[in-house]
Coordinates of C-alpha atoms and ligand atoms in Angstrom, one line a residue:
X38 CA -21.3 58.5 51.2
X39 CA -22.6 61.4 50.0
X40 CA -24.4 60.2 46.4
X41 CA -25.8 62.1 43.2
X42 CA -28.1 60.7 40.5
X43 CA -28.7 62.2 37.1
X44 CA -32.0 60.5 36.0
X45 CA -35.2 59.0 37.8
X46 CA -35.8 56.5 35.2
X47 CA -35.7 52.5 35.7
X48 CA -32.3 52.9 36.0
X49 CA -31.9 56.1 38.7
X50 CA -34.3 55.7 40.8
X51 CA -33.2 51.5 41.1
X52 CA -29.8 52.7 41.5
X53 CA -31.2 55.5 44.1
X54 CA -33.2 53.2 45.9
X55 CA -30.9 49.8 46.5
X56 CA -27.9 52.7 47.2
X57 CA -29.9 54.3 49.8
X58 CA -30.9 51.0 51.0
X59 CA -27.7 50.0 52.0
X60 CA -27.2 53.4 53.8
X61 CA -26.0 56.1 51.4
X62 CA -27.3 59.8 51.4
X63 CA -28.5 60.2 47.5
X64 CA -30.3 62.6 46.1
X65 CA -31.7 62.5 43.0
X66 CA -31.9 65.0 39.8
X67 CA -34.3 65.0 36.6
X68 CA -35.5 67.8 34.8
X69 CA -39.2 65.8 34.7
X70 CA -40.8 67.9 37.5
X71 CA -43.7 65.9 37.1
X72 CA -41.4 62.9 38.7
X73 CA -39.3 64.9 41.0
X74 CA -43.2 66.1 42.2
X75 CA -44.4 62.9 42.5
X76 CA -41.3 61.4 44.1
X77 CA -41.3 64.3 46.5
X78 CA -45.0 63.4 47.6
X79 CA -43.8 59.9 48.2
X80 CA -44.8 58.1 45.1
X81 CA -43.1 56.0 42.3
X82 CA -43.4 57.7 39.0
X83 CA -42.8 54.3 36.7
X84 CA -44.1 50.2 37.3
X85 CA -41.3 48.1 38.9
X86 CA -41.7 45.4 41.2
X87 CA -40.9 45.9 45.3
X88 CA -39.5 49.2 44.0
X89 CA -42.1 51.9 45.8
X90 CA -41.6 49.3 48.9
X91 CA -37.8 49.9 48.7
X92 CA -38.3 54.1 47.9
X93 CA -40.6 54.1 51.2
X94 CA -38.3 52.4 53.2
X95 CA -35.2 54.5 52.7
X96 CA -36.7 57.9 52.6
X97 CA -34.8 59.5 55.2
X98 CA -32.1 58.8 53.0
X99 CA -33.4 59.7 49.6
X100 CA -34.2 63.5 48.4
X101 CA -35.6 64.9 44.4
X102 CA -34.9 67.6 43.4
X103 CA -34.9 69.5 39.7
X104 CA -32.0 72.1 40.6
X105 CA -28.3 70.9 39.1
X106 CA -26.5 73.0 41.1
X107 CA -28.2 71.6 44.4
X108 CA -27.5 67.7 43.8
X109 CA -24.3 67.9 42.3
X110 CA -22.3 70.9 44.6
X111 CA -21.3 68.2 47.2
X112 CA -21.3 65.0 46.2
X113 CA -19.1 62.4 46.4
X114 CA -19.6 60.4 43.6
X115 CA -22.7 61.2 40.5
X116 CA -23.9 58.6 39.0
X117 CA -25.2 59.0 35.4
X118 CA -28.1 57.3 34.2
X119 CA -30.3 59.3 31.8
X120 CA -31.4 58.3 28.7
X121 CA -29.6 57.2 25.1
X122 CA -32.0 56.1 22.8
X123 CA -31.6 55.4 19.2
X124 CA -30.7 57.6 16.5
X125 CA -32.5 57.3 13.3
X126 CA -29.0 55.8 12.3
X127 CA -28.7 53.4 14.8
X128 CA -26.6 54.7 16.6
X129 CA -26.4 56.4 20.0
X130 CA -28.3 59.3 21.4
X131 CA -25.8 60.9 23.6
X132 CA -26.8 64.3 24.2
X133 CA -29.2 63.7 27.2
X134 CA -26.0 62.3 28.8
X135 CA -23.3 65.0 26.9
X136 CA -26.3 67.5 28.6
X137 CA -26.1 65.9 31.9
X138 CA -21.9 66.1 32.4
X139 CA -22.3 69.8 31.5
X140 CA -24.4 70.4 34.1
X141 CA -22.2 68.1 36.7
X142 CA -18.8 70.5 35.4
X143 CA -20.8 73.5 36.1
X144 CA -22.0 72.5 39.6
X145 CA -19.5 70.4 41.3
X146 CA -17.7 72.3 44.1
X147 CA -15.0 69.0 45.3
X148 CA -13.2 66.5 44.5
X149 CA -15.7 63.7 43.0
X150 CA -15.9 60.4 41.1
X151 CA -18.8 60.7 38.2
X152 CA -20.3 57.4 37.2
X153 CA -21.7 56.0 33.7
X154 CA -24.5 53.9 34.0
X155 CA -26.1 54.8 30.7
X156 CA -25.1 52.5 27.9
X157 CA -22.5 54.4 26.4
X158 CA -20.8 53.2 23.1
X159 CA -17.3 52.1 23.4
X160 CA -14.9 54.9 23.9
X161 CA -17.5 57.2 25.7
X162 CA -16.6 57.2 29.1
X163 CA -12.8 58.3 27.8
X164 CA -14.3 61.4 26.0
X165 CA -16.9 62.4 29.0
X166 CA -13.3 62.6 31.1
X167 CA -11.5 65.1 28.5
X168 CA -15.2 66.9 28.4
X169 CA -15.3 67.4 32.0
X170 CA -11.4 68.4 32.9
X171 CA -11.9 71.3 29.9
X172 CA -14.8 72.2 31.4
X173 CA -14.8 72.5 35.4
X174 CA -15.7 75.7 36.7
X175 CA -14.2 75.2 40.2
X176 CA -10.7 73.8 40.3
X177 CA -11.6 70.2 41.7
X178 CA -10.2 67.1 40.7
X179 CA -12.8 64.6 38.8
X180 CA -12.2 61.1 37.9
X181 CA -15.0 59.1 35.1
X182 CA -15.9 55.3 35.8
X183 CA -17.9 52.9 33.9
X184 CA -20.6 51.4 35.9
X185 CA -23.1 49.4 32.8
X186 CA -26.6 48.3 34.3
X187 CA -27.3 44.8 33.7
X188 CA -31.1 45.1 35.4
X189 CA -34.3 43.8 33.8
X190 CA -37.5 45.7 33.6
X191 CA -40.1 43.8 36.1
X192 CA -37.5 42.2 38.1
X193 CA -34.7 45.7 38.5
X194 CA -35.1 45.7 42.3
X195 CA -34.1 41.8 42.6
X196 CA -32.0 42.1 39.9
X197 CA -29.9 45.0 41.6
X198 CA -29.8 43.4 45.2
X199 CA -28.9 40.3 43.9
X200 CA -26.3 41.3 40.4
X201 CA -24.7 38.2 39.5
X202 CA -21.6 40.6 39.1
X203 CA -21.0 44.4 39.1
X204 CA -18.9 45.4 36.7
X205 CA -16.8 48.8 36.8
X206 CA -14.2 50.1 34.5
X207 CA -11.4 52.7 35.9
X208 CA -8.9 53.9 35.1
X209 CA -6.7 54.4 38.6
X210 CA -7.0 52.7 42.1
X211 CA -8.7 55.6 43.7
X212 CA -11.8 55.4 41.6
X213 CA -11.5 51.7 42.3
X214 CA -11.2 52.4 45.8
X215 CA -14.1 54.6 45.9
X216 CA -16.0 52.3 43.6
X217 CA -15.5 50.3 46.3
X218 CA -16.5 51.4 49.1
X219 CA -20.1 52.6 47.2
X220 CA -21.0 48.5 46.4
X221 CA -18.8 47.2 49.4
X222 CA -22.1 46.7 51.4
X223 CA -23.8 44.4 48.7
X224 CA -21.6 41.9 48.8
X225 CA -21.5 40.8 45.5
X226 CA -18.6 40.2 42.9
X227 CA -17.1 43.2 41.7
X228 CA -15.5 43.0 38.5
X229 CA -13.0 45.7 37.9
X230 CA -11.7 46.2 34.2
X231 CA -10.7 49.2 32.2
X232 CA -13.0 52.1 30.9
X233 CA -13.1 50.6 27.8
X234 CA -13.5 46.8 28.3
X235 CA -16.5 47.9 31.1
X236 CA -18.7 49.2 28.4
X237 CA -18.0 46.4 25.7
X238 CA -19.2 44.4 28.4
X239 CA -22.8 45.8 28.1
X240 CA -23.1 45.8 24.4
X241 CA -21.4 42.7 24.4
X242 CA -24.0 40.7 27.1
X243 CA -26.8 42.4 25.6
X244 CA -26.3 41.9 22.2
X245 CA -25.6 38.2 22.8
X246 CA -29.1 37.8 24.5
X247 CA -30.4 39.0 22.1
X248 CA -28.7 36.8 19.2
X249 CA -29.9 33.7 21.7
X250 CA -33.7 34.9 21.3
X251 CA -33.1 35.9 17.7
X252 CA -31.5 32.0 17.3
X253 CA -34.2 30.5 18.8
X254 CA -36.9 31.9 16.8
X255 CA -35.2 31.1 13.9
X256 CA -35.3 27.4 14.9
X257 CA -39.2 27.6 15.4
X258 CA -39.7 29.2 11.9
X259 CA -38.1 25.7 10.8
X260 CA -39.5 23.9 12.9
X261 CA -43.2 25.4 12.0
X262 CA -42.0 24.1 8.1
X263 CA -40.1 20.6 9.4
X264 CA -43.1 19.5 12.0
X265 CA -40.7 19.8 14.8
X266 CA -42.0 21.6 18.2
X267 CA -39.7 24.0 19.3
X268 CA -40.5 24.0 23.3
X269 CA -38.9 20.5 23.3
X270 CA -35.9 21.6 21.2
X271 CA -35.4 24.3 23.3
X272 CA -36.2 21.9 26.6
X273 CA -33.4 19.8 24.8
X274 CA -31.0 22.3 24.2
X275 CA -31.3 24.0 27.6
X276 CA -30.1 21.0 29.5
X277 CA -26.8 21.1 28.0
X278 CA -25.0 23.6 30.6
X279 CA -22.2 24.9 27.6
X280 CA -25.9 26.8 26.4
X281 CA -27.8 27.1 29.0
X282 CA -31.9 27.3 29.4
X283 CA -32.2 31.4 29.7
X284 CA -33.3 33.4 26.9
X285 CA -34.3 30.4 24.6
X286 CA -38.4 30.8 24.9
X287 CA -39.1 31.2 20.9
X288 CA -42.1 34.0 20.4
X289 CA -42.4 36.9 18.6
X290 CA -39.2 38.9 19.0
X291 CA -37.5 41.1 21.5
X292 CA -38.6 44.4 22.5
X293 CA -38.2 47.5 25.2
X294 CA -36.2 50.4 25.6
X295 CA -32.3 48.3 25.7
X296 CA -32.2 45.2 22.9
X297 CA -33.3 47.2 20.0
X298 CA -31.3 50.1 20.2
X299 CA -28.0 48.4 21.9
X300 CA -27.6 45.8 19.2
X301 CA -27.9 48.8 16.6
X302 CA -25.4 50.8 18.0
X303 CA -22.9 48.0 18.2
X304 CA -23.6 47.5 14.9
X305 CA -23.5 50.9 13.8
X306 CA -20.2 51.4 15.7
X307 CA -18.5 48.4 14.2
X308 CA -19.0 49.4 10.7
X309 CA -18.1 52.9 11.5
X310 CA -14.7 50.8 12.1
X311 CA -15.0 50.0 8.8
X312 CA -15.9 46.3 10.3
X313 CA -19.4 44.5 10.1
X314 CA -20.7 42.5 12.9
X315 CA -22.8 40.2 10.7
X316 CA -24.1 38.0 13.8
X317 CA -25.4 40.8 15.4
X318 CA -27.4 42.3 11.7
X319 CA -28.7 39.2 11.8
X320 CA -30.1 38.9 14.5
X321 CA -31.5 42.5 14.3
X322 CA -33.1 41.5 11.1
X323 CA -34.1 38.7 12.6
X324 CA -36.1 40.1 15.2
X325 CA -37.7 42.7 13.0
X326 CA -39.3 40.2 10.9
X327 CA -40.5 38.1 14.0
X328 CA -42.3 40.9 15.3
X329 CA -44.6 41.1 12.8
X330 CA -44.9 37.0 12.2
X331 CA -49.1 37.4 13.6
X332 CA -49.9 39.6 10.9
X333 CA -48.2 37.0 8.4
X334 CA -50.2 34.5 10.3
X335 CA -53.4 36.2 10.2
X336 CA -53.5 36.2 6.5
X337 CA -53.7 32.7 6.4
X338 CA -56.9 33.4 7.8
X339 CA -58.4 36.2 6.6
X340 CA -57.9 38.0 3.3
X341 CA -58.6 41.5 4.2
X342 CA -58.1 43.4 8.0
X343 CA -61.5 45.1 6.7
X344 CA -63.7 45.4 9.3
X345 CA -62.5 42.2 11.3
X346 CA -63.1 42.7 14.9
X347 CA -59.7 42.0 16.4
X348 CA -58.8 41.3 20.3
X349 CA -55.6 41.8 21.4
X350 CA -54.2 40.8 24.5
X351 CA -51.2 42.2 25.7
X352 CA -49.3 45.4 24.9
X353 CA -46.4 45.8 27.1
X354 CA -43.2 45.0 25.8
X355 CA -43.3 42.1 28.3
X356 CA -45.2 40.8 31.7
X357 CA -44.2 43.0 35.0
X358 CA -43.7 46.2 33.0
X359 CA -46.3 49.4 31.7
X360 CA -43.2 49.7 29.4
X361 CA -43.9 50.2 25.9
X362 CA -40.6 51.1 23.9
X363 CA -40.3 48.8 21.1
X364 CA -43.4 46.5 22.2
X365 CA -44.1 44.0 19.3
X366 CA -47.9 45.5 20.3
X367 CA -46.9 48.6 18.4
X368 CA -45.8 47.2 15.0
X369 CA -48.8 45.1 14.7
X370 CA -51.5 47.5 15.9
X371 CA -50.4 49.8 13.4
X372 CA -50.8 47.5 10.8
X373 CA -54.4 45.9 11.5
X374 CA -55.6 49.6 12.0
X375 CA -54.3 50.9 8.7
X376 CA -56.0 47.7 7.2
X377 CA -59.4 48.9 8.4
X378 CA -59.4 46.7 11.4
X379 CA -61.3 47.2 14.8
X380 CA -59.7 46.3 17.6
X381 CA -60.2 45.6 21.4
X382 CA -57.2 45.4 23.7
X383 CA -56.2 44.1 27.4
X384 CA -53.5 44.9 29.4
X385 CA -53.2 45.0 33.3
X386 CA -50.6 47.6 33.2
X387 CA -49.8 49.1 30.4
X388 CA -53.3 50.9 28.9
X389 CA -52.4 54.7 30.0
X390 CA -49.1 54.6 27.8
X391 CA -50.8 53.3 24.7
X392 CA -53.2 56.1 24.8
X393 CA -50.4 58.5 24.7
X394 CA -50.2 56.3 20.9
X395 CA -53.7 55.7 20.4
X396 CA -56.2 57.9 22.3
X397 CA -59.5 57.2 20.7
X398 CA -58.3 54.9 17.6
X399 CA -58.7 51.2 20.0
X400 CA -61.4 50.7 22.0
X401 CA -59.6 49.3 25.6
X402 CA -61.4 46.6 28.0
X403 CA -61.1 46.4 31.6
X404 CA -61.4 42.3 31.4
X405 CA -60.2 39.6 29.1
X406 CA -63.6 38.3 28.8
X407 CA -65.4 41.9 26.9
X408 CA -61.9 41.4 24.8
X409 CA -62.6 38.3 23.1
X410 CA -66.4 38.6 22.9
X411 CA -67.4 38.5 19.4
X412 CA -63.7 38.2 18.3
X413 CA -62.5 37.0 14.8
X414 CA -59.7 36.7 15.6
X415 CA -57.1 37.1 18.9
X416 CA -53.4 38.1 18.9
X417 CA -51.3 37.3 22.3
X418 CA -48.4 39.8 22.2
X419 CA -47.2 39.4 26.3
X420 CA -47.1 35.9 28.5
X421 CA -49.3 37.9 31.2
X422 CA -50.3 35.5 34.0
X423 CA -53.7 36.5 33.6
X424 CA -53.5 35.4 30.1
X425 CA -51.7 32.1 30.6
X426 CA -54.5 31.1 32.9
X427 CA -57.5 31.6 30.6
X428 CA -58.9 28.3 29.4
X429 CA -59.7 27.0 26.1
X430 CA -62.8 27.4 26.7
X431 CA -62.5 31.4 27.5
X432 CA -62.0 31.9 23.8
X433 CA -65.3 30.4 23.2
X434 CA -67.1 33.4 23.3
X435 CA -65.3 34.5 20.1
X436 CA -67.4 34.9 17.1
X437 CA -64.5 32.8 15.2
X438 CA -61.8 31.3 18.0
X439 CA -58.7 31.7 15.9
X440 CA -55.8 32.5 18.6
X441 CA -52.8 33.8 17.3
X442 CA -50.5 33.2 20.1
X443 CA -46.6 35.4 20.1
X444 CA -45.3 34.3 23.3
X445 CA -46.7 30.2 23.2
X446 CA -48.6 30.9 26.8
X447 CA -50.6 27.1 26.0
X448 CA -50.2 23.5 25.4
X449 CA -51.2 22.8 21.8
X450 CA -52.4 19.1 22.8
X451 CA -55.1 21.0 25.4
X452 CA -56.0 23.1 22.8
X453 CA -56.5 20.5 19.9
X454 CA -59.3 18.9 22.1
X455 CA -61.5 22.2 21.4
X456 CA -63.4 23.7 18.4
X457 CA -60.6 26.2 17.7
X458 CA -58.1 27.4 15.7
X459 CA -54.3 27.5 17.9
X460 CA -51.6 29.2 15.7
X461 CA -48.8 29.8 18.0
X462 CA -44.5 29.9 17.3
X463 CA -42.8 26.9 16.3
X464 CA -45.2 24.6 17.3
X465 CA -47.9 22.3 15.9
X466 CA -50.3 24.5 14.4
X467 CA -54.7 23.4 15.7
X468 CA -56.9 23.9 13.1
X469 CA -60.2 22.2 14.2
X470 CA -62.8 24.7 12.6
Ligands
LIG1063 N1 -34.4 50.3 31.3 C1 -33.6 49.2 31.4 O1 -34.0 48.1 31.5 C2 -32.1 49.4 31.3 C3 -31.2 48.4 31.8 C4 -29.9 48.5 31.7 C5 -29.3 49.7 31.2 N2 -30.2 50.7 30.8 C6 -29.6 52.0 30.3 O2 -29.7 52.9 31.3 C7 -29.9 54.2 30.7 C8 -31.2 54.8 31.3 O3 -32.3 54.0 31.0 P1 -33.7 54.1 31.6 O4 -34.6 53.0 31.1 O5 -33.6 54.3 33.1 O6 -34.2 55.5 31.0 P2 -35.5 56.4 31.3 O7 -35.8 57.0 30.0 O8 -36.5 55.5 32.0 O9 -35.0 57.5 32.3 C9 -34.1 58.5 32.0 C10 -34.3 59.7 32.9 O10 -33.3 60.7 32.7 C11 -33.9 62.0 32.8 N3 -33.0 63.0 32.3 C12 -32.8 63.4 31.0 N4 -31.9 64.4 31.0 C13 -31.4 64.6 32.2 C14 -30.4 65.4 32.8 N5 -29.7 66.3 32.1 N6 -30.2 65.3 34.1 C15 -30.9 64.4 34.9 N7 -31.8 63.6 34.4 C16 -32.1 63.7 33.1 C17 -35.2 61.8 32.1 O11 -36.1 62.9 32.4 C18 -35.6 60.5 32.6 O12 -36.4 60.6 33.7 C19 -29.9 54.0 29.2 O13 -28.7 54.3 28.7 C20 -30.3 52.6 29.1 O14 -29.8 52.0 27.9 C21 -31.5 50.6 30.8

């Protein structure tokens, strides 16, 4: 099939890459000419796992290009997947995509299906299909389906080949038919519902997750005050199938470009309904005051930020991804460095994008070790496995070894045989010096 895609992001160019894969045409539109550039010269604008493998592979079948017109005039199906961030409200962004189905009503020249794969609020995909009939410039007949992504960052490729569903809302049996015929050659369960229902779906599974990891790091603040270790409770609770072991490792809070913003738009939607989904404002405030639990830590320690040399390793959002958006890494940073702290920071992947935040304010290492030497103190925001294989004896070289660890990456009994201090989430807190 002849296949369109608005957006080279994670999503887009995943999408572009598995659909091409399994032997469509697809050609892919962003207005980033730096990424269409790149793509066009054979490399992969963003981090993701197997994904410039996948890109190479298929490139007879895969074209960029930053003209509308051009990717839109003859496809068969357009898939959407740009942007929708947060507004200051809460609530959803939706011009990039109101932007994009302009463009796709100006251009399209046949009969097509377009596609949401953005995370559109509840009702969207309904008001994209009245957008687009009042505003076709050629008389062609154009049907809107729900298709919500469900990928991770650092695993999207996998995630994509291997969907434990794929789930599309229509509205007639010729989308479904079409829908159809795109995903036939995965093989994997389709799960056809309406518009509607397909993009609850997303805020729905998202939003849960995100109450699970909210949950559990409530149970580790207790268990911090009730002596209880929360890596066992969570062991505990995750053998019981009805709850399942996924999503239930306690740290410092969620981050990245989907939890944040989706659970505040379903929120913000709701009470726009004049109805308040108080699970879900929990768990958003919740996670807000997790994220900044090492700076509450840290004070046990030190009384002023003043001039304390601080190591930080970690400042992606998590492992597997130079992703940023909503990193725990942020809201901390910003803190020590209005306090008057100096810091040194490690990160395999993601040091290019934090200068676009912080060009000459950090001072960035190329290894672990030049990190923690002459440290007073260390904060672990990402489970990197270059960090989970340091030893207790790494942080050594610290000036004072006090480890404040966010995403529990060591075994507090290893790290009570050592002259440190261990301060990590939910668990038994080391305090040998
Ligand atoms: N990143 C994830 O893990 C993930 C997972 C599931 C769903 N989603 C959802 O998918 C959507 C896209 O997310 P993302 O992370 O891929 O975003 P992204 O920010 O990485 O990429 C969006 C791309 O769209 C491009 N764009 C903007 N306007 C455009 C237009 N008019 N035409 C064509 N391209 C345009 C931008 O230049 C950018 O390259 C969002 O709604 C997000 O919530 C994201």
């Amino acid at each position: 099939m002849k296949i369109a895609i608005a957006g080279t992001g994670y999503v887009g160019l995943v999408t572009a890459a598995v659909l091409a894969h399994i032997g469509h045409q697809v050609v892919c539109v962003d207005p980033d000419k730096r990424k269409i550039s790149l793509l066009k010269a054979g490399k992969c604008p963003i981090f993701e796992q197997g994904l410039p493998e996948l890109l190479d592979k298929n490139r007879e079948r895969l074209h960029f290009t930053d003209s509308y017109a051009d990717a839109y005039r003859d496809a068969e199906v357009i898939f959407i997947a740009v942007g929708t961030p947060e507004k200051a409200d809460g609530s959803a962004n939706l011009k990039y995509v109101y932007t994009a189905v302009q463009q796709v009503a100006e251009s399209v020249e046949r009969d097509c299906v377009v596609v949401l794969k953005s995370t559109v609020p509840i009702g969207t995909n309904d008001k994209i299909q009245q957008l687009l009939v009042n505003n076709l410039v050629n008389n062609v007949k154009v049907e809107v389906v729900s298709n919500p992504e469900f990928l991770s960052q650092g695993t999207a490729v996998k995630d994509m080949l291997e969907a434990s569903r794929i789930v599309i809302g229509v509205e007639s049996d010729y989308a479904r038919k079409v829908m159809e015929q795109v995903y036939g050659a995965l093989n994997l369960p389709m799960l056809f519902t309406s518009r509607r229902s397909a993009e609850m779906i997303k805020y729905a599974s998202n939003d849960f997750l995100a109450l699970k990891i909210s949950y559990i790091n409530e149970i580790a603040n207790l268990c911090e005050i009730l002596d209880a270790d929360v890596d066992d409770v969570a062991k505990g609770m995750g053998m019981d199938p009805r709850i399942g072991d996924k999503f239930l490792r306690a740290g410092i809070g969620y981050g990245g470009s989907c939890f944040p913003k989706d659970t505040k738009a379903l929120h913000w939607l709701s009470n726009y309904h004049d109805y308040e989904l108080k699970t879900i404002k929990a768990a958003i405030e919740v996670n807000a005051n997790q994220k900044i639990k090492l700076i509450k830590k840290a004070r046990r320690y030190y009384g002023s930020f003043e001039g304390l040399s601080v190591a930080v390793l970690g400042l992606a959002f998590k492992p597997g991804t130079d992703d940023l958006r909503e990193a725990p890494s942020l809201d901390n940073i910003v803190i020590l460095l209005d306090e008057g702290a100096k810091i040194r920071a490690w990160d395999p992947l993601a040091v290019e994008n934090f200068k676009r935040y912080y060009p000459n304010e950090i001072e960035y290492c190329a290894t672990i070790e030049d990190t923690l030497k002459d440290a007073d103190i260390c904060f672990i925001f990402t489970e990197w496995d270059q960090v989970k294989a340091l030893k207790p004896e790494d942080f050594l070289q610290m000036r004072k070894p006090i480890i404040l660890d966010g995403r529990n990456c060591f075994d507090p009994k290893l790290m009570a045989k050592y002259p440190l201090v261990y301060d990590s989430i939910g668990r038994k807190l080391v305090n040998n010096i």
